[in-house]
Coordinates of C-alpha atoms and ligand atoms in Angstrom, one line a residue:
X1 CA 93.9 78.8 55.4
X2 CA 95.2 82.1 55.1
X3 CA 96.7 83.6 51.8
X4 CA 99.7 85.6 53.6
X5 CA 100.6 83.4 57.0
X6 CA 104.1 82.2 57.5
X7 CA 105.1 78.4 57.6
X8 CA 105.9 78.9 61.1
X9 CA 102.2 80.0 61.8
X10 CA 101.0 77.1 59.9
X11 CA 103.1 75.0 61.7
X12 CA 101.8 76.8 65.1
X13 CA 98.0 76.0 63.9
X14 CA 98.7 72.7 62.5
X15 CA 100.1 71.6 66.2
X16 CA 97.3 73.2 68.1
X17 CA 94.9 71.3 65.8
X18 CA 96.7 68.0 66.9
X19 CA 96.7 69.1 70.8
X20 CA 100.7 68.8 70.6
X21 CA 101.7 71.8 71.9
X22 CA 99.7 73.5 74.5
X23 CA 99.0 76.2 72.6
X24 CA 98.7 80.3 74.1
X25 CA 96.7 82.6 72.1
X26 CA 98.2 86.2 72.3
X27 CA 96.6 88.2 74.8
X28 CA 95.1 91.3 73.2
X29 CA 93.9 93.4 76.2
X30 CA 96.9 95.1 77.9
X31 CA 98.9 95.4 74.3
X32 CA 99.5 99.1 73.3
X33 CA 99.2 100.4 69.8
X34 CA 102.9 99.8 69.2
X35 CA 102.8 96.4 70.2
X36 CA 99.6 95.4 68.2
X37 CA 101.2 96.7 65.0
X38 CA 104.2 94.5 66.0
X39 CA 101.9 91.6 66.1
X40 CA 100.4 92.8 63.2
X41 CA 103.5 92.9 61.1
X42 CA 104.5 89.0 62.4
X43 CA 101.0 87.5 61.4
X44 CA 101.4 89.7 57.8
X45 CA 98.6 91.8 58.3
X46 CA 98.7 95.5 57.4
X47 CA 99.5 98.4 60.2
X48 CA 96.2 100.4 59.9
X49 CA 94.5 97.0 60.5
X50 CA 96.2 96.7 64.0
X51 CA 95.0 100.6 65.0
X52 CA 91.4 99.3 63.9
X53 CA 92.0 96.5 66.4
X54 CA 93.2 99.2 69.1
X55 CA 90.1 101.1 68.6
X56 CA 87.7 98.5 68.9
X57 CA 89.2 96.6 71.7
X58 CA 90.0 99.9 74.1
X59 CA 87.5 102.7 72.4
X60 CA 84.4 99.7 71.5
X61 CA 85.6 97.7 74.3
X62 CA 84.8 94.5 71.8
X63 CA 85.8 91.3 73.3
X64 CA 84.8 89.1 70.8
X65 CA 87.2 89.1 67.4
X66 CA 84.8 87.5 65.3
X67 CA 82.3 90.5 66.1
X68 CA 84.6 93.0 64.5
X69 CA 83.1 93.7 61.7
X70 CA 85.5 96.2 60.1
X71 CA 87.0 92.7 59.3
X72 CA 87.0 90.5 56.5
X73 CA 85.5 87.1 57.8
X74 CA 89.2 85.4 56.8
X75 CA 90.8 88.0 59.1
X76 CA 88.2 87.6 62.0
X77 CA 88.6 83.8 61.4
X78 CA 92.7 84.2 61.1
X79 CA 92.7 86.4 64.5
X80 CA 90.6 84.3 66.6
X81 CA 92.7 81.5 66.0
X82 CA 95.9 83.3 67.0
X83 CA 94.8 85.8 69.7
X84 CA 92.1 86.5 72.4
X85 CA 90.7 89.8 73.9
X86 CA 90.6 88.4 77.9
X87 CA 87.3 88.9 79.3
X88 CA 87.3 90.0 82.7
X89 CA 84.6 87.8 84.2
X90 CA 82.3 89.9 86.5
X91 CA 81.7 87.2 89.3
X92 CA 79.0 88.9 91.2
X93 CA 77.5 92.7 90.9
X94 CA 76.4 94.7 94.1
X95 CA 74.1 97.7 93.5
X96 CA 74.2 100.0 96.6
X97 CA 70.5 102.4 97.2
X98 CA 73.1 105.4 96.1
X99 CA 73.6 103.7 92.9
X100 CA 77.3 102.8 93.5
X101 CA 77.8 99.4 92.0
X102 CA 80.5 97.1 92.9
X103 CA 81.9 94.7 90.8
X104 CA 83.8 91.1 91.8
X105 CA 86.0 90.1 89.2
X106 CA 87.1 86.5 88.9
X107 CA 90.7 86.6 87.3
X108 CA 92.2 83.9 85.0
X109 CA 93.8 82.3 88.3
X110 CA 90.6 81.9 90.6
X111 CA 91.4 85.4 92.3
X112 CA 89.1 87.8 92.9
X113 CA 89.4 91.9 92.8
X114 CA 86.9 94.6 92.7
X115 CA 85.9 97.7 91.2
X116 CA 83.6 100.1 92.2
X117 CA 81.2 102.2 89.4
X118 CA 80.6 105.7 91.4
X119 CA 78.0 107.7 89.3
X120 CA 77.4 111.4 89.7
X121 CA 74.7 113.8 87.7
X122 CA 77.3 115.2 85.3
X123 CA 80.2 112.4 85.6
X124 CA 80.7 109.1 86.8
X125 CA 84.2 107.6 88.6
X126 CA 85.3 104.1 88.4
X127 CA 87.8 103.1 91.3
X128 CA 89.9 100.4 90.0
X129 CA 92.4 98.1 91.6
X130 CA 95.9 97.9 91.0
X131 CA 97.0 94.7 92.9
X132 CA 95.0 91.6 94.3
X133 CA 95.0 92.3 98.0
X134 CA 97.7 94.6 99.4
X135 CA 101.1 94.4 101.4
X136 CA 100.8 97.4 103.7
X137 CA 99.6 96.5 106.7
X138 CA 97.0 100.0 107.2
X139 CA 95.7 99.1 110.8
X140 CA 92.0 101.1 109.7
X141 CA 91.7 99.2 105.8
X142 CA 90.0 96.2 105.1
X143 CA 92.2 95.2 102.1
X144 CA 95.1 95.2 104.2
X145 CA 93.5 92.0 105.9
X146 CA 93.9 90.0 102.5
X147 CA 97.7 90.5 102.8
X148 CA 99.2 90.9 99.1
X149 CA 98.4 87.9 96.9
X150 CA 100.1 89.2 93.5
X151 CA 100.1 92.2 91.2
X152 CA 97.6 92.9 88.2
X153 CA 98.4 92.7 84.6
X154 CA 98.4 95.8 82.9
X155 CA 95.2 93.8 80.9
X156 CA 93.9 93.0 84.1
X157 CA 93.9 96.9 85.4
X158 CA 92.3 98.5 82.1
X159 CA 89.9 95.4 81.9
X160 CA 88.0 96.3 84.7
X161 CA 87.6 99.8 83.1
X162 CA 86.1 98.6 79.9
X163 CA 83.8 95.7 81.3
X164 CA 82.8 97.9 84.0
X165 CA 81.7 100.5 80.9
X166 CA 80.3 97.9 78.8
X167 CA 78.1 96.6 82.0
X168 CA 76.5 100.4 82.6
X169 CA 76.9 101.2 78.3
X170 CA 76.9 98.2 76.7
X171 CA 79.7 97.5 73.3
X172 CA 80.2 100.4 71.3
X173 CA 78.0 103.3 73.0
X174 CA 80.2 106.3 73.9
X175 CA 79.7 107.1 77.8
X176 CA 76.9 109.9 78.2
X177 CA 79.3 111.6 80.8
X178 CA 82.8 112.5 82.2
X179 CA 84.6 109.2 83.0
X180 CA 87.0 109.6 86.0
X181 CA 89.2 107.0 86.9
X182 CA 90.7 106.6 90.7
X183 CA 93.4 104.2 91.5
X184 CA 92.2 103.3 94.9
X185 CA 90.3 100.1 94.8
X186 CA 92.4 97.1 96.2
X187 CA 96.6 97.3 96.1
X188 CA 99.4 99.9 96.3
X189 CA 99.5 101.1 92.8
X190 CA 102.7 102.7 93.4
X191 CA 104.2 98.7 94.2
X192 CA 103.0 97.9 90.7
X193 CA 104.6 100.8 88.8
X194 CA 105.3 99.7 85.3
X195 CA 102.0 97.8 84.9
X196 CA 100.0 100.9 86.5
X197 CA 101.8 103.5 84.6
X198 CA 101.3 101.2 81.4
X199 CA 97.5 100.8 82.0
X200 CA 97.4 104.5 82.8
X201 CA 99.1 105.3 79.3
X202 CA 96.1 102.7 77.6
X203 CA 93.2 104.8 79.4
X204 CA 94.5 108.1 78.4
X205 CA 95.2 107.1 74.6
X206 CA 93.8 109.4 72.3
X207 CA 92.8 106.6 69.8
X208 CA 91.7 104.2 72.7
X209 CA 89.7 104.9 75.7
X210 CA 90.9 108.6 75.8
X211 CA 90.5 109.5 79.2
X212 CA 91.8 112.9 79.7
X213 CA 95.0 112.6 82.3
X214 CA 93.1 115.2 84.4
X215 CA 90.4 112.8 85.0
X216 CA 92.9 110.4 86.1
X217 CA 94.5 110.0 90.3
X218 CA 96.5 107.5 91.5
X219 CA 96.6 107.3 95.2
X220 CA 99.4 106.3 97.4
X221 CA 99.8 105.5 101.1
X222 CA 103.6 106.9 100.4
X223 CA 106.3 104.7 98.8
X224 CA 108.5 108.1 98.6
X225 CA 110.9 106.9 95.8
X226 CA 108.2 106.0 93.8
X227 CA 106.8 109.7 93.9
X228 CA 109.9 110.7 92.6
X229 CA 109.8 108.6 89.7
X230 CA 106.2 109.4 89.1
X231 CA 107.3 112.7 89.2
X232 CA 109.1 112.6 85.7
X233 CA 106.4 110.2 83.3
X234 CA 105.7 112.5 80.9
X235 CA 101.9 110.7 81.0
X236 CA 101.2 111.2 84.6
X237 CA 98.0 111.2 86.3
X238 CA 97.1 113.3 89.4
X239 CA 98.6 112.5 92.8
X240 CA 96.8 111.8 96.1
X241 CA 98.6 110.8 99.4
X242 CA 97.0 108.7 101.7
X243 CA 98.1 110.7 104.8
X244 CA 95.3 110.0 107.9
X245 CA 97.8 111.0 111.0
X246 CA 100.0 114.5 111.0
X247 CA 102.5 112.9 113.2
X248 CA 105.1 110.0 112.9
X249 CA 104.2 108.5 115.8
X250 CA 100.4 108.1 115.0
X251 CA 101.1 107.2 111.2
X252 CA 104.2 104.6 112.4
X253 CA 101.0 102.7 114.0
X254 CA 97.9 103.5 111.6
X255 CA 100.2 103.0 108.3
X256 CA 103.7 100.8 108.9
X257 CA 104.8 102.0 105.6
X258 CA 105.9 105.4 107.5
X259 CA 108.3 103.5 109.5
X260 CA 110.3 102.9 105.7
X261 CA 109.2 106.5 104.6
X262 CA 108.6 108.8 107.7
X263 CA 106.7 112.0 107.2
X264 CA 109.4 114.4 106.4
X265 CA 110.6 112.3 103.4
X266 CA 107.1 112.4 102.1
X267 CA 106.3 115.6 102.3
X268 CA 109.6 116.4 100.9
X269 CA 108.6 114.4 97.7
X270 CA 105.4 115.9 97.4
X271 CA 106.9 119.6 97.8
X272 CA 109.3 118.8 94.9
X273 CA 106.5 116.6 92.6
X274 CA 106.7 118.8 89.7
X275 CA 102.7 120.2 89.4
X276 CA 101.0 122.0 86.5
X277 CA 99.5 125.2 87.0
X278 CA 96.4 125.1 89.6
X279 CA 97.2 121.4 90.0
X280 CA 96.9 120.2 93.9
X281 CA 98.2 117.3 95.5
X282 CA 95.1 115.7 97.5
X283 CA 95.7 114.7 100.9
X284 CA 93.1 111.7 102.0
X285 CA 92.5 111.8 105.9
X286 CA 90.4 109.2 107.3
X287 CA 88.4 110.3 110.2
X288 CA 89.0 107.9 113.3
X289 CA 87.1 108.7 116.4
X290 CA 89.4 109.8 119.1
X291 CA 92.6 108.6 116.9
X292 CA 92.9 111.1 114.4
X293 CA 90.2 113.6 114.8
X294 CA 91.0 116.1 117.4
X295 CA 91.5 119.9 117.2
X296 CA 95.4 119.1 117.5
X297 CA 95.5 117.0 114.8
X298 CA 94.0 119.5 113.0
X299 CA 96.0 121.8 113.7
X300 CA 99.4 119.7 113.3
X301 CA 97.8 118.7 109.8
X302 CA 97.8 122.3 108.8
X303 CA 101.2 123.0 110.0
X304 CA 102.4 119.5 108.0
X305 CA 101.0 120.8 104.5
X306 CA 102.2 124.5 105.1
X307 CA 103.3 125.8 101.7
X308 CA 102.2 123.1 99.6
X309 CA 99.4 123.2 97.1
X310 CA 97.0 120.8 98.9
X311 CA 93.8 120.1 99.2
X312 CA 92.3 117.3 101.7
X313 CA 89.6 115.1 101.7
X314 CA 88.3 114.2 105.2
X315 CA 87.0 110.4 104.6
X316 CA 84.7 109.1 107.3
X317 CA 85.9 106.0 108.5
X318 CA 84.0 103.0 107.0
X319 CA 83.9 100.8 109.8
X320 CA 83.8 96.9 109.9
X321 CA 83.3 94.4 112.3
X322 CA 87.2 93.6 111.3
X323 CA 88.6 97.1 112.2
X324 CA 89.4 98.1 115.8
X325 CA 88.0 102.0 115.2
X326 CA 84.7 103.7 115.0
X327 CA 83.8 106.5 113.0
X328 CA 84.1 110.7 114.0
X329 CA 80.5 112.2 114.8
X330 CA 79.3 114.6 111.8
X331 CA 80.2 117.4 114.3
X332 CA 83.6 116.5 114.8
X333 CA 84.0 116.0 111.1
X334 CA 83.0 119.3 110.6
X335 CA 84.8 120.9 113.4
X336 CA 88.0 119.6 112.2
X337 CA 87.3 121.0 108.6
X338 CA 86.5 124.3 110.3
X339 CA 89.7 124.3 111.5
X340 CA 91.7 123.7 108.1
X341 CA 89.7 125.7 106.3
X342 CA 90.0 128.5 108.7
X343 CA 93.9 128.0 108.3
X344 CA 93.2 128.5 104.3
X345 CA 93.3 124.9 103.4
X346 CA 90.8 123.5 101.0
X347 CA 88.9 120.8 103.1
X348 CA 86.6 118.3 101.5
X349 CA 84.1 115.8 103.3
X350 CA 83.7 113.0 101.0
X351 CA 80.3 111.5 101.1
X352 CA 81.0 107.6 101.6
X353 CA 79.1 106.0 98.5
X354 CA 78.2 102.3 98.5
X355 CA 78.7 101.8 102.2
X356 CA 75.9 99.3 102.2
X357 CA 77.3 97.1 99.8
X358 CA 81.0 96.8 101.1
X359 CA 82.1 99.3 98.2
X360 CA 83.2 102.3 100.4
X361 CA 87.4 103.6 100.9
X362 CA 88.9 100.9 102.7
X363 CA 85.9 98.4 102.6
X364 CA 87.0 96.3 99.6
X365 CA 87.9 93.0 100.6
X366 CA 85.7 90.5 97.9
X367 CA 83.1 90.4 100.6
X368 CA 80.1 88.6 98.8
X369 CA 77.5 90.2 101.3
X370 CA 74.4 91.5 100.1
X371 CA 74.7 90.3 96.6
X372 CA 72.3 90.8 93.3
Ligands
SAH401 N1 97.4 101.9 98.7 C1 96.6 103.3 98.1 C2 95.2 102.9 97.3 C3 94.4 102.6 98.2 S1 93.3 104.2 98.3 C4 96.6 104.2 99.2 O1 96.5 103.6 100.3 O2 96.4 105.4 99.1 C5 92.0 103.7 99.3 C6 92.0 105.0 100.3 O3 90.8 104.2 101.0 C7 92.9 105.6 101.0 O4 92.7 106.6 101.0 C8 92.5 104.8 102.2 O5 93.1 105.9 103.4 C9 91.0 104.9 102.7 N2 90.7 103.7 103.6 C10 91.0 102.9 104.1 N3 90.3 101.8 104.8 C11 89.3 103.3 104.9 C12 88.1 102.9 105.7 N4 88.1 101.9 106.8 N5 87.3 104.0 106.1 C13 87.6 104.9 105.1 N6 88.6 105.2 104.0 C14 89.6 103.9 104.1

């Protein structure tokens, strides 16, 4: 028995042992430092121990409490009997020829989500999900076809990062390159606002994952009121807007959320978004053959973004059998880009990554093809 446990705890442990109570160990993954300190206070342990635990979980990606060597045997046993660090189970992993890895995670309720590891020579990007499925019915996106199943918890959001990093680097080792996080996986992050923001604060926290806030990007299809909320956050990620359509008519069809928050309102929210010096808003624009890729579309896009500190990422459409669109030709994408650049807009063509394993933009739909 532990020397300083409360009588309540004794009772709890006893009941647990007797299986009289469906004992729910405290889930640690997703807790911030303050909550962890509070928990340690409840179990009559010193607050600095909570900081050690916090570091072990978020910085060292430790999931086994018994293996936290900074703690005495007694404390390890005590913690393991009262709490748990959720391990995000990798159900399957898919390796692309280009080094990209797609992870299929099985959640505690059996639902599935995906994350993508995208290595580059000097950095790596982890694309993570914010919801199971997505409620926005964007016509060109495979995730939309799943519809919304549920929001992810804070632990399930950050757990994608700790698990992917553990898979690549193991436990404890610090990544050998800059890590970028993009909330561009399954789901609409601004419709799971509180959990997403709590997860971002955890990613950014110096004591924990210590990912620079400049390297965290949140992408939204345009939930206007939440863009205003985001602008007021003390710790806020970079903003990316999925635009794909420079007129309301087109956007209403491709992205029905536009009927609720039309372009004028969306662009106004972007205008008013408080950017830091040199910061820009990224606009993602999917190139759909004969739908969004004409010269006129490019000119409209230029006009729409006039006066904004903006950068455009042209995303070649990643086709799928279930989607009624084709990709624009390379020549068309280049001609489109030229119009933007000639008008003074920064415009980049995003090279599709992991297309062969359904890891590219808009392809995340828990597909189990080409698994390894
Ligand atoms: N719901 C958020 C987060 C998802 S980001 C948002 O919409 O921003 C996913 C990105 O992939 C979006 O920019 C979307 O426009 C893009 N995308 C969706 N389907 C695609 C497809 N089939 N090919 C290429 N990009 C796609």
